[in-house]
């Protein structure tokens, strides 16, 4: 037997099935005002402080309000216009119940918004997300209950999860998203945090954040636009230590050649804790290097542009070697790079490259700057003087 309070709580948490929603409406029709008020008072006192309300739930609530206030007329019958006290009573009752759900919606939204501040993405970043999807570069594999599923959008993850809920096996609370060596992926976590995964990256995160922290694990490179929540810090676990944010924007890369983790702070404030070490605070424009086995980070001021440009569709290189540049582009375009002369590898390069440009215009641009001969032969890029 479904109790009204249980169904109402599930409704607020976004876990109500369509059948249960019908039962909730039927039970609401049988309650008077005092009973409804008692249920609501009890429910708000019992609400889990870690529950979150997403946009989908808000839409469901609004749809319910709309449905509750509609006057249904049987198909094929013409409405009879008369002053019926029963009809007036029914309309008032529907409006009253709609008002109850509206109170739930407004109260929940006020409670949720007072706790969490959603990150704001610039128009430039939003345009880059659109270009990533249009170019086919927004690709990843999400592992749900041990099953890998290829996805090209956040909506695809939601659909895969919805299909999985019909399985009889108990759900695993963590998911893992992995990008290929030639793709990236934009995603939103439960709390509203936006994450941009670079190529060859793996992020493990919970379906729902619980407790007094929000924790994820990262292997590779990712840029975090963190939703601010004063009561629950956001923590990223890496092989060389942890990054704890206090409302911010930052980039983490664990793919350093010597196995180090590089953390660049763009906005806000973060603390970094090497394995076995104490927490150190960072300021905007700081880069911290966490070396394997070291308990003290190396922190210095840097130009943050090369670390944030890839979010807006640009590879930015500042006095890097041609070998380093071609390593990045080789991954991105899924090509092998061959140098006919080792001396060419050490040539320095400074400039910007459009991530979503096709490979031939990109190679022509590098040729124009370096004067080198660059050929694309199938899966290979051959560079010579």
Short mmCIF file of C-alpha atoms in Angstrom, two decimals:
data_model
loop_
_atom_site.label_atom_id
_atom_site.label_comp_id
_atom_site.label_asym_id
_atom_site.label_seq_id
_atom_site.Cartn_x
_atom_site.Cartn_y
_atom_site.Cartn_z
CA UNK A 1 0.00 0.00 0.00
CA UNK A 2 1.45 3.32 -1.03
CA UNK A 3 1.11 6.01 1.62
CA UNK A 4 0.46 9.56 0.48
CA UNK A 5 3.48 10.95 2.34
CA UNK A 6 5.82 8.32 0.87
CA UNK A 7 4.62 9.03 -2.65
CA UNK A 8 4.86 12.78 -2.12
CA UNK A 9 8.45 12.47 -0.86
CA UNK A 10 9.40 10.31 -3.85
CA UNK A 11 7.75 12.90 -6.10
CA UNK A 12 9.92 15.68 -4.66
CA UNK A 13 13.03 13.53 -5.16
CA UNK A 14 12.16 12.76 -8.79
CA UNK A 15 11.76 9.01 -8.22
CA UNK A 16 8.03 8.64 -8.86
CA UNK A 17 6.81 6.36 -11.66
CA UNK A 18 3.85 7.33 -13.84
CA UNK A 19 1.70 4.71 -12.08
CA UNK A 20 2.64 6.08 -8.68
CA UNK A 21 1.90 9.61 -9.87
CA UNK A 22 -1.65 8.55 -10.74
CA UNK A 23 -2.03 7.03 -7.27
CA UNK A 24 -0.70 10.24 -5.70
CA UNK A 25 -3.31 12.30 -7.57
CA UNK A 26 -6.11 9.94 -6.55
CA UNK A 27 -5.08 10.05 -2.90
CA UNK A 28 -4.76 13.87 -3.00
CA UNK A 29 -8.39 14.05 -4.16
CA UNK A 30 -9.51 12.22 -1.01
CA UNK A 31 -7.74 14.52 1.47
CA UNK A 32 -9.12 17.70 2.99
CA UNK A 33 -7.13 20.90 3.50
CA UNK A 34 -6.08 20.11 7.08
CA UNK A 35 -4.82 16.66 6.12
CA UNK A 36 -2.84 18.05 3.20
CA UNK A 37 -1.24 20.69 5.42
CA UNK A 38 -0.28 18.08 8.02
CA UNK A 39 1.37 15.88 5.41
CA UNK A 40 3.33 18.83 4.00
CA UNK A 41 4.49 19.96 7.46
CA UNK A 42 5.72 16.49 8.34
CA UNK A 43 7.41 16.06 4.98
CA UNK A 44 9.43 19.27 5.16
CA UNK A 45 10.65 18.30 8.65
CA UNK A 46 11.84 14.93 7.35
CA UNK A 47 13.34 16.11 4.04
CA UNK A 48 16.90 14.89 3.61
CA UNK A 49 19.17 17.94 3.49
CA UNK A 50 21.22 16.27 0.77
CA UNK A 51 18.30 15.72 -1.61
CA UNK A 52 18.58 17.72 -4.82
CA UNK A 53 15.95 19.03 -7.19
CA UNK A 54 16.75 19.08 -10.88
CA UNK A 55 15.11 20.80 -13.82
CA UNK A 56 13.34 17.60 -14.93
CA UNK A 57 11.58 17.35 -11.56
CA UNK A 58 10.56 21.01 -11.73
CA UNK A 59 9.06 20.42 -15.18
CA UNK A 60 7.13 17.39 -13.83
CA UNK A 61 5.75 19.53 -11.03
CA UNK A 62 4.68 22.25 -13.45
CA UNK A 63 3.03 19.65 -15.69
CA UNK A 64 1.18 18.29 -12.67
CA UNK A 65 -0.05 21.76 -11.78
CA UNK A 66 -1.27 22.17 -15.34
CA UNK A 67 -3.02 18.82 -15.31
CA UNK A 68 -4.65 19.48 -11.97
CA UNK A 69 -6.19 22.75 -13.20
CA UNK A 70 -7.50 21.43 -16.49
CA UNK A 71 -11.25 20.78 -16.92
CA UNK A 72 -11.63 17.44 -18.63
CA UNK A 73 -14.53 16.98 -21.06
CA UNK A 74 -15.30 13.47 -22.39
CA UNK A 75 -14.54 13.11 -26.08
CA UNK A 76 -17.62 13.53 -28.27
CA UNK A 77 -19.68 15.27 -25.58
CA UNK A 78 -20.54 18.94 -25.62
CA UNK A 79 -20.12 20.87 -22.39
CA UNK A 80 -23.32 21.76 -20.55
CA UNK A 81 -23.29 25.32 -19.26
CA UNK A 82 -25.06 25.71 -15.92
CA UNK A 83 -24.30 26.90 -12.41
CA UNK A 84 -23.65 23.71 -10.57
CA UNK A 85 -22.44 23.92 -7.01
CA UNK A 86 -20.72 20.55 -7.43
CA UNK A 87 -18.87 21.83 -10.51
CA UNK A 88 -17.76 24.98 -8.67
CA UNK A 89 -16.63 22.83 -5.74
CA UNK A 90 -14.57 20.58 -8.05
CA UNK A 91 -12.87 23.55 -9.72
CA UNK A 92 -12.01 25.07 -6.36
CA UNK A 93 -10.66 21.75 -5.20
CA UNK A 94 -8.47 21.34 -8.29
CA UNK A 95 -7.12 24.83 -7.83
CA UNK A 96 -6.43 24.14 -4.15
CA UNK A 97 -4.52 20.95 -4.91
CA UNK A 98 -2.63 22.74 -7.69
CA UNK A 99 -1.71 25.41 -5.17
CA UNK A 100 -0.33 22.72 -2.86
CA UNK A 101 1.92 21.40 -5.59
CA UNK A 102 2.93 24.95 -6.50
CA UNK A 103 3.96 25.52 -2.87
CA UNK A 104 6.06 22.35 -3.05
CA UNK A 105 7.70 23.57 -6.26
CA UNK A 106 8.43 27.08 -5.03
CA UNK A 107 9.55 25.99 -1.56
CA UNK A 108 11.79 23.27 -2.96
CA UNK A 109 13.32 25.59 -5.55
CA UNK A 110 14.00 28.26 -2.89
CA UNK A 111 15.57 25.67 -0.60
CA UNK A 112 17.71 24.21 -3.38
CA UNK A 113 18.83 27.54 -4.84
CA UNK A 114 19.81 28.86 -1.41
CA UNK A 115 22.28 26.00 -1.09
CA UNK A 116 23.76 25.67 -4.55
CA UNK A 117 24.88 28.27 -7.08
CA UNK A 118 25.01 26.85 -10.60
CA UNK A 119 28.12 27.66 -12.68
CA UNK A 120 27.68 30.16 -15.50
CA UNK A 121 29.27 29.23 -18.81
CA UNK A 122 30.28 31.99 -21.22
CA UNK A 123 28.78 32.30 -24.69
CA UNK A 124 32.19 31.30 -26.05
CA UNK A 125 32.17 28.06 -24.09
CA UNK A 126 28.56 27.29 -25.06
CA UNK A 127 29.50 27.78 -28.73
CA UNK A 128 32.43 25.39 -28.29
CA UNK A 129 30.13 22.73 -26.81
CA UNK A 130 27.87 23.05 -29.84
CA UNK A 131 30.81 22.78 -32.24
CA UNK A 132 32.10 19.70 -30.41
CA UNK A 133 28.76 17.97 -30.88
CA UNK A 134 28.42 19.06 -34.52
CA UNK A 135 31.94 17.88 -35.38
CA UNK A 136 31.36 14.44 -33.85
CA UNK A 137 34.15 14.96 -31.31
CA UNK A 138 31.83 14.82 -28.29
CA UNK A 139 32.12 11.07 -27.73
CA UNK A 140 32.68 8.84 -24.70
CA UNK A 141 31.93 5.47 -23.16
CA UNK A 142 29.91 5.43 -19.93
CA UNK A 143 30.00 2.33 -17.74
CA UNK A 144 26.71 1.73 -15.94
CA UNK A 145 26.50 -1.29 -13.63
CA UNK A 146 29.51 -2.78 -15.40
CA UNK A 147 28.03 -2.33 -18.89
CA UNK A 148 29.90 0.01 -21.32
CA UNK A 149 27.66 2.21 -23.47
CA UNK A 150 28.85 4.58 -26.21
CA UNK A 151 27.37 8.05 -25.83
CA UNK A 152 27.57 11.34 -27.70
CA UNK A 153 25.54 13.55 -25.37
CA UNK A 154 24.34 13.89 -21.79
CA UNK A 155 20.89 12.87 -22.95
CA UNK A 156 22.36 9.54 -24.10
CA UNK A 157 23.71 8.91 -20.58
CA UNK A 158 20.26 9.59 -19.11
CA UNK A 159 18.63 7.19 -21.59
CA UNK A 160 21.19 4.48 -20.87
CA UNK A 161 20.56 4.87 -17.15
CA UNK A 162 16.79 4.73 -17.68
CA UNK A 163 17.12 1.44 -19.58
CA UNK A 164 19.35 0.09 -16.83
CA UNK A 165 16.78 0.76 -14.12
CA UNK A 166 14.59 -2.00 -15.59
CA UNK A 167 17.27 -4.62 -14.87
CA UNK A 168 16.81 -6.80 -11.83
CA UNK A 169 20.44 -6.52 -10.67
CA UNK A 170 21.12 -3.98 -7.88
CA UNK A 171 22.38 -0.64 -9.19
CA UNK A 172 26.01 0.34 -8.64
CA UNK A 173 26.15 3.88 -7.32
CA UNK A 174 29.22 4.99 -9.30
CA UNK A 175 29.56 5.61 -13.03
CA UNK A 176 32.71 5.92 -15.11
CA UNK A 177 32.96 8.05 -18.25
CA UNK A 178 35.95 7.48 -20.53
CA UNK A 179 36.88 9.49 -23.61
CA UNK A 180 38.73 8.02 -26.58
CA UNK A 181 42.22 9.20 -27.59
CA UNK A 182 40.64 11.34 -30.33
CA UNK A 183 37.53 12.73 -28.60
CA UNK A 184 36.32 14.88 -25.70
CA UNK A 185 33.13 15.03 -23.67
CA UNK A 186 31.02 17.66 -21.90
CA UNK A 187 28.88 16.49 -19.00
CA UNK A 188 26.92 17.78 -16.00
CA UNK A 189 27.06 16.13 -12.59
CA UNK A 190 24.05 15.79 -10.30
CA UNK A 191 24.81 19.02 -8.41
CA UNK A 192 25.08 21.07 -11.62
CA UNK A 193 28.89 21.02 -11.87
CA UNK A 194 29.97 21.10 -15.53
CA UNK A 195 32.97 18.98 -16.51
CA UNK A 196 34.90 19.07 -19.78
CA UNK A 197 36.88 15.86 -20.30
CA UNK A 198 39.83 16.03 -22.67
CA UNK A 199 40.86 13.09 -24.86
CA UNK A 200 42.04 9.87 -23.17
CA UNK A 201 40.45 10.80 -19.85
CA UNK A 202 38.46 8.85 -17.27
CA UNK A 203 36.14 10.29 -14.62
CA UNK A 204 34.43 8.21 -11.94
CA UNK A 205 31.55 9.90 -10.15
CA UNK A 206 28.47 8.94 -8.08
CA UNK A 207 24.95 9.00 -9.48
CA UNK A 208 23.93 11.00 -6.40
CA UNK A 209 26.23 12.95 -4.09
CA UNK A 210 25.59 12.02 -0.46
CA UNK A 211 27.08 13.09 2.84
CA UNK A 212 28.87 16.37 3.41
CA UNK A 213 31.24 16.24 0.40
CA UNK A 214 31.02 15.80 -3.39
CA UNK A 215 33.82 13.50 -4.55
CA UNK A 216 35.02 12.27 -7.97
CA UNK A 217 38.13 10.50 -9.29
CA UNK A 218 40.11 11.66 -12.34
CA UNK A 219 42.66 10.06 -14.64
CA UNK A 220 43.65 12.33 -17.53
CA UNK A 221 42.70 15.97 -18.07
CA UNK A 222 39.48 17.77 -17.20
CA UNK A 223 38.25 21.30 -16.66
CA UNK A 224 35.77 21.81 -13.82
CA UNK A 225 33.11 24.52 -13.58
CA UNK A 226 32.06 23.72 -10.03
CA UNK A 227 28.60 24.44 -8.62
CA UNK A 228 29.08 26.40 -5.41
CA UNK A 229 27.78 24.67 -2.31
CA UNK A 230 29.14 26.07 0.96
CA UNK A 231 28.03 23.04 2.93
CA UNK A 232 29.62 20.43 0.63
CA UNK A 233 33.11 21.01 -0.84
CA UNK A 234 33.90 19.43 -4.20
CA UNK A 235 36.90 17.05 -4.10
CA UNK A 236 38.81 15.57 -7.06
CA UNK A 237 40.97 12.55 -6.27
CA UNK A 238 44.03 12.10 -8.53
CA UNK A 239 46.90 9.57 -8.43
CA UNK A 240 49.18 12.11 -6.71
CA UNK A 241 46.80 13.82 -4.33
CA UNK A 242 43.46 15.52 -3.85
CA UNK A 243 42.06 18.85 -4.97
CA UNK A 244 39.42 20.45 -2.75
CA UNK A 245 37.48 23.42 -4.08
CA UNK A 246 35.67 26.16 -2.28
CA UNK A 247 33.61 27.41 -5.26
CA UNK A 248 35.73 27.75 -8.36
CA UNK A 249 36.97 26.97 -11.89
CA UNK A 250 40.12 24.90 -12.44
CA UNK A 251 41.96 22.54 -14.78
CA UNK A 252 43.58 19.23 -13.74
CA UNK A 253 45.95 17.17 -15.88
CA UNK A 254 47.36 13.84 -14.63
CA UNK A 255 49.01 12.94 -17.97
CA UNK A 256 52.39 14.58 -17.35
CA UNK A 257 55.31 12.68 -18.93
CA UNK A 258 56.93 12.11 -15.54
CA UNK A 259 53.69 11.04 -13.93
CA UNK A 260 53.01 14.34 -12.17
CA UNK A 261 49.62 16.00 -11.71
CA UNK A 262 49.25 19.64 -12.77
CA UNK A 263 46.49 21.79 -11.31
CA UNK A 264 45.78 25.28 -12.66
CA UNK A 265 43.41 27.57 -10.77
CA UNK A 266 41.42 29.98 -12.95
CA UNK A 267 38.87 31.44 -10.51
CA UNK A 268 37.99 31.06 -6.86
CA UNK A 269 39.96 29.12 -4.29
CA UNK A 270 41.20 25.53 -4.01
CA UNK A 271 43.34 23.51 -1.65
CA UNK A 272 45.65 20.74 -2.83
CA UNK A 273 46.81 17.86 -0.67
CA UNK A 274 49.63 15.61 -1.97
CA UNK A 275 49.59 11.98 -0.91
CA UNK A 276 50.92 11.96 2.65
CA UNK A 277 51.20 15.76 2.78
CA UNK A 278 49.31 18.74 4.16
CA UNK A 279 46.87 20.96 2.32
CA UNK A 280 48.24 24.03 0.49
CA UNK A 281 46.01 26.83 -0.75
CA UNK A 282 46.19 28.19 -4.30
CA UNK A 283 45.38 31.60 -5.74
CA UNK A 284 44.00 32.36 -9.22
CA UNK A 285 46.70 32.01 -11.94
CA UNK A 286 48.62 29.51 -9.77
CA UNK A 287 49.80 26.18 -11.13
CA UNK A 288 50.62 23.41 -8.66
CA UNK A 289 52.67 20.36 -9.63
CA UNK A 290 52.18 17.23 -7.54
CA UNK A 291 55.10 14.88 -8.10
CA UNK A 292 54.77 11.13 -7.42
CA UNK A 293 56.04 10.36 -3.93
CA UNK A 294 56.48 14.03 -2.98
CA UNK A 295 54.57 15.50 -0.03
CA UNK A 296 55.10 19.16 -1.01
CA UNK A 297 53.60 20.69 -4.18
CA UNK A 298 55.52 23.10 -6.39
CA UNK A 299 53.36 26.20 -6.89
CA UNK A 300 54.08 29.01 -9.34
CA UNK A 301 52.21 31.74 -11.25
CA UNK A 302 51.47 30.97 -14.92
CA UNK A 303 49.63 32.33 -17.94
CA UNK A 304 46.32 30.50 -17.63
CA UNK A 305 45.23 31.01 -21.24
CA UNK A 306 46.81 27.79 -22.62
CA UNK A 307 44.97 25.87 -19.90
CA UNK A 308 41.52 27.31 -20.56
CA UNK A 309 41.62 27.84 -24.34
CA UNK A 310 40.73 24.22 -25.08
CA UNK A 311 37.31 24.84 -23.49
CA UNK A 312 36.52 27.38 -26.19
CA UNK A 313 37.63 25.31 -29.17
CA UNK A 314 41.30 26.30 -29.39
CA UNK A 315 44.60 24.52 -28.91
CA UNK A 316 47.02 27.16 -27.63
CA UNK A 317 50.77 26.54 -27.66
CA UNK A 318 53.36 28.82 -26.08
CA UNK A 319 56.98 28.15 -27.07
CA UNK A 320 56.45 24.39 -27.09
CA UNK A 321 58.46 21.96 -29.20
CA UNK A 322 57.07 20.72 -32.49
CA UNK A 323 57.21 17.21 -31.03
CA UNK A 324 54.93 18.24 -28.15
CA UNK A 325 52.55 20.01 -30.52
CA UNK A 326 52.33 17.05 -32.88
CA UNK A 327 51.79 14.66 -29.98
CA UNK A 328 48.61 16.57 -29.10
CA UNK A 329 47.43 16.83 -32.70
CA UNK A 330 48.30 13.20 -33.43
CA UNK A 331 45.98 12.10 -30.62
CA UNK A 332 43.24 14.53 -31.64
CA UNK A 333 43.24 13.52 -35.32
CA UNK A 334 44.01 9.85 -34.60
CA UNK A 335 47.24 9.89 -36.61
CA UNK A 336 50.78 8.59 -36.18
CA UNK A 337 53.46 11.28 -36.49
CA UNK A 338 56.83 10.59 -38.13
CA UNK A 339 59.82 12.99 -38.13
CA UNK A 340 62.44 12.43 -40.85
CA UNK A 341 65.01 14.42 -38.87
CA UNK A 342 65.30 14.44 -35.06
CA UNK A 343 66.41 18.07 -35.10
CA UNK A 344 62.95 19.04 -36.38
CA UNK A 345 61.40 17.76 -33.15
CA UNK A 346 63.00 20.58 -31.15
CA UNK A 347 61.68 23.44 -33.25
CA UNK A 348 59.67 25.86 -31.10
CA UNK A 349 56.10 26.80 -31.84
CA UNK A 350 53.82 29.53 -30.50
CA UNK A 351 50.30 29.98 -31.79
CA UNK A 352 46.65 28.91 -31.75
CA UNK A 353 44.96 26.11 -33.68
CA UNK A 354 41.22 25.64 -34.17
CA UNK A 355 40.34 22.29 -32.59
CA UNK A 356 37.39 21.69 -34.90
CA UNK A 357 39.15 22.50 -38.15
CA UNK A 358 39.83 19.50 -40.38
CA UNK A 359 43.34 18.10 -40.48
CA UNK A 360 44.50 19.42 -43.87
CA UNK A 361 43.96 23.15 -43.16
CA UNK A 362 45.62 22.63 -39.76
CA UNK A 363 48.70 21.03 -41.30
CA UNK A 364 48.88 23.80 -43.89
CA UNK A 365 48.83 26.38 -41.11
CA UNK A 366 51.75 24.68 -39.35
CA UNK A 367 53.63 24.44 -42.65
CA UNK A 368 53.15 28.16 -43.19
CA UNK A 369 54.61 28.99 -39.78
CA UNK A 370 57.49 26.49 -39.74
CA UNK A 371 58.33 26.16 -43.43
CA UNK A 372 58.46 22.39 -43.02
CA UNK A 373 57.02 19.87 -45.43
CA UNK A 374 54.04 18.11 -43.86
CA UNK A 375 52.25 15.23 -45.60
CA UNK A 376 49.18 13.31 -44.51
CA UNK A 377 49.25 9.73 -45.79
CA UNK A 378 46.34 7.69 -44.51
CA UNK A 379 46.93 7.19 -40.79
CA UNK A 380 50.36 8.86 -40.87
CA UNK A 381 51.69 12.41 -40.76
CA UNK A 382 55.21 12.71 -42.16
CA UNK A 383 57.23 15.84 -41.34
CA UNK A 384 60.47 16.71 -43.13
CA UNK A 385 62.55 19.74 -44.13
#
